[in-house]
CSV table of C-alpha atoms in Angstrom, one decimal:
chain,number,residue,atom,x,y,z
A,3,UNK,CA,125.3,15.0,-102.0
A,4,UNK,CA,127.9,13.5,-99.7
A,5,UNK,CA,127.4,13.7,-96.0
A,6,UNK,CA,130.6,15.0,-94.4
A,7,UNK,CA,131.4,12.7,-91.5
A,8,UNK,CA,133.9,13.2,-88.8
A,9,UNK,CA,136.5,10.4,-88.3
A,10,UNK,CA,134.7,9.6,-85.0
A,11,UNK,CA,131.4,9.2,-86.8
A,12,UNK,CA,133.1,7.1,-89.5
A,13,UNK,CA,134.6,4.8,-86.9
A,14,UNK,CA,131.2,4.5,-85.2
A,15,UNK,CA,129.5,3.6,-88.4
A,16,UNK,CA,132.1,1.0,-89.2
A,17,UNK,CA,131.6,-0.4,-85.7
A,18,UNK,CA,127.8,-0.6,-86.3
A,19,UNK,CA,128.3,-2.2,-89.8
A,20,UNK,CA,130.6,-4.8,-88.3
A,21,UNK,CA,128.4,-5.5,-85.3
A,22,UNK,CA,127.5,-9.1,-84.7
A,23,UNK,CA,124.5,-10.2,-86.6
A,24,UNK,CA,122.4,-12.5,-84.4
A,25,UNK,CA,120.4,-15.2,-86.2
A,26,UNK,CA,117.1,-16.9,-85.4
A,27,UNK,CA,117.7,-20.4,-84.0
A,28,UNK,CA,116.6,-22.9,-86.7
A,29,UNK,CA,114.0,-24.4,-84.4
A,30,UNK,CA,112.6,-20.9,-83.6
A,31,UNK,CA,112.7,-20.1,-87.3
A,32,UNK,CA,110.6,-23.1,-88.2
A,33,UNK,CA,108.3,-22.6,-85.2
A,34,UNK,CA,107.5,-19.1,-86.2
A,35,UNK,CA,106.9,-20.2,-89.8
A,36,UNK,CA,104.5,-22.9,-88.6
A,37,UNK,CA,102.7,-20.5,-86.3
A,38,UNK,CA,102.3,-18.0,-89.1
A,39,UNK,CA,101.0,-20.5,-91.6
A,40,UNK,CA,98.6,-21.9,-89.0
A,41,UNK,CA,97.3,-18.4,-88.6
A,42,UNK,CA,96.4,-18.4,-92.3
A,43,UNK,CA,94.1,-21.3,-91.8
A,44,UNK,CA,92.1,-19.7,-89.1
A,45,UNK,CA,89.0,-17.8,-90.1
A,46,UNK,CA,89.4,-14.1,-89.7
A,47,UNK,CA,88.4,-13.0,-86.3
A,48,UNK,CA,85.1,-11.1,-86.4
A,49,UNK,CA,85.8,-7.5,-86.1
A,50,UNK,CA,84.5,-6.1,-82.8
A,51,UNK,CA,81.5,-4.1,-83.5
A,52,UNK,CA,80.8,-1.2,-81.3
A,53,UNK,CA,77.4,-1.5,-79.5
A,54,UNK,CA,75.9,1.5,-81.3
A,55,UNK,CA,78.0,3.9,-83.3
A,56,UNK,CA,77.5,7.6,-82.7
A,57,UNK,CA,76.4,8.5,-86.2
A,58,UNK,CA,73.7,5.8,-85.8
A,59,UNK,CA,72.6,7.4,-82.6
A,60,UNK,CA,72.5,10.8,-84.1
A,61,UNK,CA,70.6,9.5,-87.1
A,62,UNK,CA,68.2,7.7,-84.9
A,63,UNK,CA,67.6,10.8,-82.9
A,64,UNK,CA,66.9,12.8,-86.0
A,65,UNK,CA,64.4,10.2,-87.1
A,66,UNK,CA,62.7,10.2,-83.7
A,67,UNK,CA,62.5,14.0,-83.8
A,68,UNK,CA,61.0,14.0,-87.2
A,69,UNK,CA,58.5,11.4,-86.2
A,70,UNK,CA,57.6,13.3,-83.1
A,71,UNK,CA,57.3,16.5,-85.1
A,72,UNK,CA,55.0,14.8,-87.6
A,73,UNK,CA,52.9,13.3,-84.8
A,74,UNK,CA,52.7,16.6,-83.0
A,75,UNK,CA,51.9,18.6,-86.0
A,76,UNK,CA,49.5,16.1,-87.6
A,77,UNK,CA,47.8,15.3,-84.4
A,78,UNK,CA,47.2,18.8,-83.1
A,79,UNK,CA,43.6,18.1,-82.7
A,80,UNK,CA,44.2,15.0,-80.7
A,81,UNK,CA,46.7,16.3,-78.1
A,82,UNK,CA,45.3,14.3,-75.3
A,83,UNK,CA,46.1,11.0,-76.9
A,84,UNK,CA,49.6,11.9,-78.3
A,85,UNK,CA,50.9,13.2,-75.1
A,86,UNK,CA,50.2,10.0,-73.4
A,87,UNK,CA,51.7,7.5,-75.8
A,88,UNK,CA,54.8,8.8,-77.6
A,89,UNK,CA,56.2,11.1,-74.9
A,90,UNK,CA,57.9,8.6,-72.6
A,91,UNK,CA,60.2,6.9,-75.2
A,92,UNK,CA,61.3,10.2,-76.9
A,93,UNK,CA,61.9,11.9,-73.7
A,94,UNK,CA,63.9,9.2,-71.9
A,95,UNK,CA,65.7,7.1,-74.5
A,96,UNK,CA,67.4,9.7,-76.7
A,97,UNK,CA,68.1,12.1,-73.9
A,98,UNK,CA,70.4,9.5,-72.4
A,99,UNK,CA,72.3,8.7,-75.5
A,100,UNK,CA,72.5,12.0,-77.2
A,101,UNK,CA,75.0,13.6,-74.8
A,102,UNK,CA,78.2,12.7,-76.7
A,103,UNK,CA,78.0,13.8,-80.2
A,104,UNK,CA,74.9,15.8,-81.0
A,105,UNK,CA,76.0,19.0,-82.7
A,106,UNK,CA,74.7,22.4,-81.7
A,107,UNK,CA,72.8,22.7,-85.0
A,108,UNK,CA,70.2,20.2,-83.7
A,109,UNK,CA,69.3,22.3,-80.7
A,110,UNK,CA,67.5,25.1,-82.6
A,111,UNK,CA,65.5,22.6,-84.5
A,112,UNK,CA,64.5,20.9,-81.4
A,113,UNK,CA,63.2,24.0,-79.7
A,114,UNK,CA,61.8,25.5,-82.9
A,115,UNK,CA,59.6,22.5,-83.7
A,116,UNK,CA,58.7,21.3,-80.4
A,117,UNK,CA,58.3,24.3,-78.1
A,118,UNK,CA,54.9,25.5,-79.3
A,119,UNK,CA,53.3,22.2,-78.4
A,120,UNK,CA,52.0,21.1,-75.1
A,121,UNK,CA,53.3,18.8,-72.4
A,122,UNK,CA,55.4,16.7,-74.8
A,123,UNK,CA,57.6,19.6,-75.8
A,124,UNK,CA,58.2,20.6,-72.2
A,125,UNK,CA,59.6,17.3,-71.4
A,126,UNK,CA,61.8,17.0,-74.4
A,127,UNK,CA,63.5,20.4,-74.1
A,128,UNK,CA,64.0,20.0,-70.5
A,129,UNK,CA,65.8,16.8,-70.9
A,130,UNK,CA,67.9,17.4,-74.0
A,131,UNK,CA,69.1,21.0,-74.0
A,132,UNK,CA,71.2,21.0,-70.8
A,133,UNK,CA,72.8,17.8,-71.9
A,134,UNK,CA,73.8,18.9,-75.4
A,135,UNK,CA,75.1,22.4,-74.8
A,136,UNK,CA,77.9,21.6,-72.4
A,137,UNK,CA,79.1,18.7,-74.4
A,138,UNK,CA,79.2,20.7,-77.6
A,139,UNK,CA,80.9,23.7,-76.2
A,140,UNK,CA,83.3,22.2,-73.6
A,141,UNK,CA,86.4,21.4,-75.5
A,142,UNK,CA,88.9,21.2,-72.7
A,143,UNK,CA,92.5,21.9,-73.6
A,144,UNK,CA,95.4,20.8,-71.4
A,145,UNK,CA,98.5,22.8,-71.4
A,146,UNK,CA,101.8,21.3,-70.1
A,147,UNK,CA,105.3,22.7,-70.1
A,148,UNK,CA,108.4,20.9,-69.1
A,149,UNK,CA,111.4,18.9,-70.2
A,150,UNK,CA,111.0,15.9,-72.5
A,151,UNK,CA,111.9,12.9,-70.4
A,152,UNK,CA,111.5,10.3,-73.1
A,153,UNK,CA,110.6,10.0,-76.8
A,154,UNK,CA,109.1,6.8,-78.3
A,155,UNK,CA,108.1,7.0,-81.9
A,156,UNK,CA,105.4,9.7,-81.9
A,157,UNK,CA,105.0,9.7,-78.1
A,158,UNK,CA,106.9,12.1,-75.9
A,159,UNK,CA,106.9,12.0,-72.2
A,160,UNK,CA,106.9,15.0,-70.0
A,161,UNK,CA,106.6,14.7,-66.2
A,162,UNK,CA,105.5,11.1,-66.7
A,163,UNK,CA,102.6,12.2,-69.0
A,164,UNK,CA,102.5,10.6,-72.4
A,165,UNK,CA,101.8,13.0,-75.1
A,166,UNK,CA,100.8,11.5,-78.4
A,167,UNK,CA,101.9,13.7,-81.3
A,168,UNK,CA,100.7,13.5,-84.8
A,169,UNK,CA,103.2,11.2,-86.5
A,170,UNK,CA,103.5,13.7,-89.4
A,171,UNK,CA,104.2,16.6,-87.1
A,172,UNK,CA,107.6,18.1,-88.1
A,173,UNK,CA,108.4,18.8,-84.5
A,174,UNK,CA,109.2,15.0,-84.1
A,175,UNK,CA,112.2,15.5,-86.4
A,176,UNK,CA,113.9,18.0,-84.2
A,177,UNK,CA,112.7,17.2,-80.6
A,178,UNK,CA,115.1,15.6,-78.3
A,179,UNK,CA,115.2,14.4,-74.7
A,180,UNK,CA,115.8,17.4,-72.5
A,181,UNK,CA,114.1,19.9,-74.7
A,182,UNK,CA,111.7,22.2,-72.9
A,183,UNK,CA,108.3,21.9,-74.6
A,184,UNK,CA,105.0,23.7,-74.5
A,185,UNK,CA,102.2,21.3,-75.3
A,186,UNK,CA,98.5,22.1,-75.8
A,187,UNK,CA,96.3,19.0,-76.2
A,188,UNK,CA,93.2,17.3,-75.2
A,189,UNK,CA,92.7,14.4,-72.8
A,190,UNK,CA,93.5,10.9,-74.0
A,191,UNK,CA,92.2,7.5,-72.9
A,192,UNK,CA,93.8,7.7,-69.5
A,193,UNK,CA,94.7,10.6,-67.2
A,194,UNK,CA,98.4,10.2,-68.1
A,195,UNK,CA,97.8,10.5,-71.8
A,196,UNK,CA,97.3,13.7,-73.8
A,197,UNK,CA,96.6,13.9,-77.5
A,198,UNK,CA,98.8,16.9,-78.6
A,199,UNK,CA,97.3,19.7,-80.7
A,200,UNK,CA,100.3,22.0,-80.6
A,201,UNK,CA,103.8,21.2,-79.6
A,202,UNK,CA,106.3,24.0,-79.4
A,203,UNK,CA,109.9,23.5,-78.4
A,204,UNK,CA,110.9,26.3,-76.1
A,205,UNK,CA,114.6,25.7,-76.2
A,206,UNK,CA,116.3,23.6,-78.8
A,207,UNK,CA,119.9,22.4,-78.3
A,208,UNK,CA,121.6,23.2,-81.5
A,209,UNK,CA,124.5,21.1,-82.8
A,210,UNK,CA,127.9,22.3,-81.8
A,211,UNK,CA,128.8,25.8,-83.1
A,212,UNK,CA,131.2,24.5,-85.5
A,213,UNK,CA,128.7,22.0,-87.2
A,214,UNK,CA,126.1,23.5,-89.5
A,215,UNK,CA,123.3,21.3,-90.7
A,216,UNK,CA,121.1,22.1,-93.7
A,217,UNK,CA,117.6,21.4,-92.4
A,218,UNK,CA,116.3,20.8,-96.0
A,219,UNK,CA,118.9,18.3,-97.1
A,220,UNK,CA,120.6,17.1,-93.9
A,221,UNK,CA,124.0,18.1,-95.5
A,222,UNK,CA,126.5,19.2,-92.9
A,223,UNK,CA,129.5,21.5,-93.0
A,224,UNK,CA,132.0,21.6,-90.2
A,225,UNK,CA,134.2,24.5,-89.4
A,226,UNK,CA,137.6,23.0,-88.9
A,227,UNK,CA,139.2,26.3,-88.1
A,228,UNK,CA,141.0,26.8,-91.4
A,229,UNK,CA,140.1,29.4,-93.9
A,230,UNK,CA,140.8,27.0,-96.7
A,231,UNK,CA,137.5,25.2,-96.0
A,232,UNK,CA,134.9,27.8,-97.0
A,233,UNK,CA,131.2,27.2,-96.0
A,234,UNK,CA,128.5,26.5,-98.5
A,235,UNK,CA,126.0,29.3,-99.1
A,236,UNK,CA,123.3,27.8,-96.8
A,237,UNK,CA,125.6,27.6,-93.8
A,238,UNK,CA,125.5,30.7,-91.5
A,239,UNK,CA,129.1,29.9,-90.5
A,240,UNK,CA,129.4,33.2,-88.7
A,241,UNK,CA,132.7,32.2,-87.1
A,242,UNK,CA,134.4,31.4,-90.4
A,243,UNK,CA,133.1,34.5,-92.1
A,244,UNK,CA,134.2,36.7,-89.2
A,245,UNK,CA,137.6,35.1,-89.3
A,246,UNK,CA,138.2,34.6,-92.9
A,247,UNK,CA,135.8,36.9,-94.7
A,248,UNK,CA,136.9,39.7,-97.0
A,249,UNK,CA,138.4,42.6,-95.3
A,250,UNK,CA,140.2,40.9,-92.5
A,251,UNK,CA,143.4,38.9,-92.6
A,252,UNK,CA,144.1,36.6,-89.8
A,253,UNK,CA,147.5,37.8,-89.0
A,254,UNK,CA,148.9,34.4,-88.7
A,255,UNK,CA,151.4,34.3,-91.5
A,256,UNK,CA,153.7,37.2,-90.8
A,257,UNK,CA,153.2,37.3,-87.1
A,258,UNK,CA,155.1,34.2,-86.1
A,259,UNK,CA,153.7,31.3,-84.2
A,260,UNK,CA,151.3,33.2,-82.0
A,261,UNK,CA,148.3,34.7,-83.7
A,262,UNK,CA,148.2,38.4,-83.5
A,263,UNK,CA,145.6,41.1,-84.1
A,264,UNK,CA,145.5,41.3,-87.8
A,265,UNK,CA,145.1,44.4,-89.9
A,266,UNK,CA,144.2,42.7,-93.0
A,267,UNK,CA,143.9,44.2,-96.5
A,268,UNK,CA,141.5,41.6,-97.8
A,269,UNK,CA,144.1,39.7,-99.6
A,270,UNK,CA,145.2,37.7,-96.7
A,271,UNK,CA,148.3,39.8,-96.1
A,272,UNK,CA,147.5,40.8,-92.6
A,273,UNK,CA,150.2,42.1,-90.3
A,274,UNK,CA,150.1,40.5,-87.0
A,275,UNK,CA,151.2,41.8,-83.7
A,276,UNK,CA,152.7,38.8,-82.0
A,277,UNK,CA,155.0,38.1,-79.2
A,278,UNK,CA,157.5,36.7,-81.6
A,279,UNK,CA,158.0,40.0,-83.4
B,11,UNK,CA,119.3,-4.9,-97.6
B,12,UNK,CA,117.7,-5.4,-101.0
B,13,UNK,CA,114.1,-6.2,-101.8
B,14,UNK,CA,113.5,-9.8,-102.8
B,15,UNK,CA,113.9,-10.4,-106.5
B,16,UNK,CA,110.3,-11.3,-107.3
B,17,UNK,CA,108.9,-9.4,-104.3
B,18,UNK,CA,105.9,-7.9,-106.1
B,19,UNK,CA,104.7,-11.2,-107.4
B,20,UNK,CA,105.2,-12.9,-104.0
B,21,UNK,CA,103.2,-10.1,-102.3
B,22,UNK,CA,100.4,-10.5,-104.8
B,23,UNK,CA,100.3,-14.2,-104.3
B,24,UNK,CA,100.5,-13.9,-100.6
B,25,UNK,CA,97.6,-11.5,-100.5
B,26,UNK,CA,95.6,-14.1,-102.4
B,27,UNK,CA,96.4,-16.6,-99.6
B,28,UNK,CA,99.2,-18.5,-101.2
B,29,UNK,CA,101.0,-20.2,-98.4
B,30,UNK,CA,104.2,-20.7,-100.4
B,31,UNK,CA,104.4,-17.0,-101.1
B,32,UNK,CA,103.9,-16.1,-97.5
B,33,UNK,CA,106.6,-18.6,-96.6
B,34,UNK,CA,109.0,-17.2,-99.1
B,35,UNK,CA,108.4,-13.6,-97.8
B,36,UNK,CA,109.0,-14.9,-94.3
B,37,UNK,CA,112.3,-16.6,-95.4
B,38,UNK,CA,113.4,-13.4,-97.1
B,39,UNK,CA,112.8,-11.1,-94.1
B,40,UNK,CA,112.8,-13.2,-90.9
B,41,UNK,CA,116.4,-12.9,-90.1
B,42,UNK,CA,116.5,-9.2,-90.8
B,43,UNK,CA,113.5,-8.5,-88.6
B,44,UNK,CA,115.0,-10.7,-85.9
B,45,UNK,CA,118.3,-8.8,-86.0
B,46,UNK,CA,116.5,-5.5,-85.7
B,47,UNK,CA,114.3,-6.6,-82.8
B,48,UNK,CA,117.2,-8.3,-81.0
B,49,UNK,CA,119.1,-5.1,-80.8
B,50,UNK,CA,116.0,-3.3,-79.4
B,51,UNK,CA,115.1,-5.7,-76.6
B,52,UNK,CA,116.9,-7.2,-73.7
B,53,UNK,CA,116.9,-10.9,-74.7
B,54,UNK,CA,116.9,-13.2,-77.7
B,55,UNK,CA,113.9,-15.1,-76.3
B,56,UNK,CA,111.9,-11.9,-76.2
B,57,UNK,CA,113.2,-11.0,-79.7
B,58,UNK,CA,112.0,-14.4,-81.0
B,59,UNK,CA,108.5,-13.8,-79.5
B,60,UNK,CA,108.3,-10.3,-81.0
B,61,UNK,CA,109.5,-11.5,-84.3
B,62,UNK,CA,106.8,-14.2,-84.3
B,63,UNK,CA,104.3,-11.5,-83.5
B,64,UNK,CA,105.5,-9.3,-86.4
B,65,UNK,CA,104.9,-12.1,-88.9
B,66,UNK,CA,101.5,-12.9,-87.5
B,67,UNK,CA,100.6,-9.3,-88.0
B,68,UNK,CA,102.1,-9.5,-91.4
B,69,UNK,CA,99.7,-12.3,-92.3
B,70,UNK,CA,96.8,-10.5,-90.7
B,71,UNK,CA,97.7,-7.2,-92.5
B,72,UNK,CA,98.5,-8.6,-95.9
B,73,UNK,CA,95.0,-8.2,-97.3
B,74,UNK,CA,95.2,-4.5,-96.6
B,75,UNK,CA,98.8,-4.0,-97.6
B,76,UNK,CA,98.9,-1.9,-100.7
B,77,UNK,CA,102.0,-2.4,-102.8
B,78,UNK,CA,102.1,1.3,-103.8
B,79,UNK,CA,105.7,2.2,-103.1
B,80,UNK,CA,106.3,1.5,-99.4
B,81,UNK,CA,108.8,-1.3,-99.6
B,82,UNK,CA,107.6,-4.5,-98.0
B,83,UNK,CA,110.7,-4.6,-95.7
B,84,UNK,CA,110.0,-1.1,-94.5
B,85,UNK,CA,106.4,-2.1,-93.8
B,86,UNK,CA,107.7,-5.1,-91.7
B,87,UNK,CA,110.2,-2.9,-89.8
B,88,UNK,CA,107.5,-0.4,-89.1
B,89,UNK,CA,105.3,-3.2,-87.7
B,90,UNK,CA,108.3,-4.3,-85.6
B,91,UNK,CA,109.0,-0.8,-84.3
B,92,UNK,CA,105.4,-0.4,-83.3
B,93,UNK,CA,105.3,-3.7,-81.6
B,94,UNK,CA,108.5,-2.9,-79.7
B,95,UNK,CA,107.1,0.4,-78.6
B,96,UNK,CA,103.9,-1.4,-77.4
B,97,UNK,CA,106.1,-3.9,-75.5
B,98,UNK,CA,107.9,-1.1,-73.6
B,99,UNK,CA,104.6,0.7,-72.9
B,100,UNK,CA,103.0,-2.4,-71.5
B,101,UNK,CA,106.1,-3.2,-69.5
B,102,UNK,CA,106.2,0.2,-67.9
B,103,UNK,CA,102.5,0.1,-67.1
B,104,UNK,CA,103.0,-3.3,-65.4
B,105,UNK,CA,105.7,-1.5,-63.3
B,106,UNK,CA,108.2,-4.2,-64.0
B,107,UNK,CA,111.8,-3.3,-63.2
B,108,UNK,CA,113.5,-1.7,-66.2
B,109,UNK,CA,116.1,-4.2,-67.4
B,110,UNK,CA,118.1,-2.0,-69.7
B,111,UNK,CA,121.2,-2.6,-67.7
B,112,UNK,CA,120.6,-6.2,-67.1
B,113,UNK,CA,122.6,-8.6,-69.2
B,114,UNK,CA,120.9,-10.8,-71.8
B,115,UNK,CA,119.4,-13.9,-70.3
B,116,UNK,CA,120.8,-16.1,-73.0
B,117,UNK,CA,124.3,-15.0,-73.5
B,118,UNK,CA,127.1,-17.4,-74.3
B,119,UNK,CA,126.9,-20.0,-71.5
B,120,UNK,CA,130.7,-20.7,-71.7
B,121,UNK,CA,131.6,-17.1,-71.0
B,122,UNK,CA,131.1,-14.1,-73.2
B,123,UNK,CA,132.9,-14.2,-76.4
B,124,UNK,CA,134.2,-11.0,-77.9
B,125,UNK,CA,131.3,-10.9,-80.3
B,126,UNK,CA,128.7,-11.5,-77.6
B,127,UNK,CA,130.3,-8.8,-75.5
B,128,UNK,CA,130.4,-6.3,-78.4
B,129,UNK,CA,126.8,-7.0,-79.1
B,130,UNK,CA,125.8,-6.5,-75.5
B,131,UNK,CA,127.8,-3.2,-75.4
B,132,UNK,CA,126.1,-1.9,-78.5
B,133,UNK,CA,122.7,-3.1,-77.3
B,134,UNK,CA,123.0,-1.4,-73.9
B,135,UNK,CA,124.3,1.8,-75.5
B,136,UNK,CA,121.4,1.8,-78.1
B,137,UNK,CA,118.9,1.2,-75.3
B,138,UNK,CA,119.8,4.6,-73.8
B,139,UNK,CA,118.8,6.4,-77.0
B,140,UNK,CA,115.3,7.5,-78.1
B,141,UNK,CA,113.5,4.8,-79.9
B,142,UNK,CA,113.7,6.5,-83.3
B,143,UNK,CA,117.4,6.9,-83.0
B,144,UNK,CA,117.8,3.2,-82.2
B,145,UNK,CA,115.7,2.2,-85.2
B,146,UNK,CA,117.6,4.6,-87.5
B,147,UNK,CA,121.0,3.4,-86.5
B,148,UNK,CA,120.2,-0.3,-86.6
B,149,UNK,CA,118.4,-0.1,-90.0
B,150,UNK,CA,120.7,2.4,-91.6
B,151,UNK,CA,124.1,0.9,-90.6
B,152,UNK,CA,123.5,-2.7,-89.4
B,153,UNK,CA,120.9,-3.5,-92.0
B,154,UNK,CA,122.3,-1.2,-94.7
B,155,UNK,CA,118.9,0.3,-95.5
B,156,UNK,CA,119.0,3.4,-97.7
B,157,UNK,CA,117.8,6.7,-96.3
B,158,UNK,CA,114.5,6.7,-98.1
B,159,UNK,CA,113.6,3.3,-96.6
B,160,UNK,CA,114.5,4.3,-93.1
B,161,UNK,CA,112.4,7.4,-93.7
B,162,UNK,CA,109.5,5.2,-94.7
B,163,UNK,CA,109.9,3.1,-91.6
B,164,UNK,CA,110.0,6.2,-89.3
B,165,UNK,CA,107.4,8.1,-91.3
B,166,UNK,CA,109.7,11.0,-91.7
B,167,UNK,CA,111.2,12.9,-94.7
B,168,UNK,CA,114.6,11.9,-96.0
B,169,UNK,CA,116.0,15.2,-95.0
B,170,UNK,CA,114.8,14.7,-91.4
B,171,UNK,CA,116.5,11.3,-91.4
B,172,UNK,CA,119.8,12.8,-92.4
B,173,UNK,CA,119.6,15.4,-89.6
B,174,UNK,CA,118.5,12.7,-87.1
B,175,UNK,CA,121.3,10.4,-88.2
B,176,UNK,CA,123.9,13.1,-87.2
B,177,UNK,CA,122.3,13.4,-83.8
B,178,UNK,CA,121.8,9.7,-83.3
B,179,UNK,CA,125.5,9.0,-84.0
B,180,UNK,CA,126.5,11.7,-81.6
B,181,UNK,CA,124.2,10.3,-78.9
B,182,UNK,CA,125.5,6.8,-79.5
B,183,UNK,CA,129.1,7.9,-79.2
B,184,UNK,CA,128.2,9.5,-75.8
B,185,UNK,CA,126.4,6.4,-74.7
B,186,UNK,CA,129.3,4.2,-75.6
B,187,UNK,CA,131.7,6.6,-73.9
B,188,UNK,CA,129.7,6.4,-70.7
B,189,UNK,CA,129.7,2.7,-70.9
B,190,UNK,CA,133.5,2.5,-71.4
B,191,UNK,CA,134.0,4.8,-68.4
B,192,UNK,CA,131.8,2.7,-66.2
B,193,UNK,CA,133.7,-0.5,-67.3
B,194,UNK,CA,137.1,1.1,-66.6
B,195,UNK,CA,135.8,2.2,-63.2
B,196,UNK,CA,134.6,-1.3,-62.3
B,197,UNK,CA,138.0,-2.7,-63.3
B,198,UNK,CA,139.7,-0.3,-61.0
B,199,UNK,CA,141.3,1.7,-63.8
B,200,UNK,CA,141.6,5.4,-63.8
């Protein structure tokens, strides 16, 4: 499959191929090598460990709930003593931490197991339920529409807001600066960063009318205005087909220099009405 | 740009901590990475710093590099592209003046030679294009990488690269045209 390139494109490619090729200075070359080899001698930096991972927190919470449940159920006859000792840690510690990730499935188990009990259950449900529900259900979506100001790898910028797009999103192959986009996403690490969920290009500038690009292969076909250059099957090439398709001559040949309105017979023998007649 | 002759062996040895193998990989790719970076940033000094950073990351990433088809060179260029994007992101956050139109700080001290001038023209025109276009044009035409390797660097399909190439060339032609017009204007030409 040969890409059809215009002479201008060929010239530009030749210019790029002949562009000056800068070289690393010898001293810089050696300095980088030394720096790199030095880095091999260093012990690997300890990976930063998060203070407590969320799965650990959730797991710990489940364990606490189970323990509390066992204590509550097993100690039904000794309610006075259980309410005084285990209640403070279970009520305060997990309630603070749970907020981020606890899934809604945990809520029913909490209420189901703990509600029938006495003061202990009252404290736990009061602390946990209001915290969990909003976090689990609130999944805020930001919608932004506007022109693409900048594209850097998989980051597009609209009105100064950086939108991080999945690197495998096919939209990245077609999006260009100036395209109007509709983006739905969720907040990123900072107020000016959005993690894109959906990116839709509202208007896409197509290549010039006379250039057809096969999106599957990248092959191009250019309508040079002559009927002797037929388009491949995949190219819409409406202009060529209208001009040169079966059933219409172009009226150029018999009509003299100026193109006339052809009454073609499908064999290219159109009669033109031209000024030269 | 062709892979090194014994590249797979070198990678395996380098992953095992063999300094000679790491050094050989560096020798094989250092200039190519530097050339790519130097056309993406505004000065050779900065290009040297970023090139050093790329190879430090190479050393750090070697243990997790899996030789499963992604060419080693493509992996390095991908590190370089990411590092350059980080550089521009940090630069913008630090609100430093954009220096796209500033001349290189280490150009020929005895006056610009034709080569240095041509390089600066191309660099400035490339800087006006989206980053993916810059990477594609530099790797595809200056470094002679085949479509599939450029596709690996940019994490896109080969078909997408072919379409993008057409657009990138068009954009570069426009950028170079604008540059020529500006130069003619400054010289007082019509």
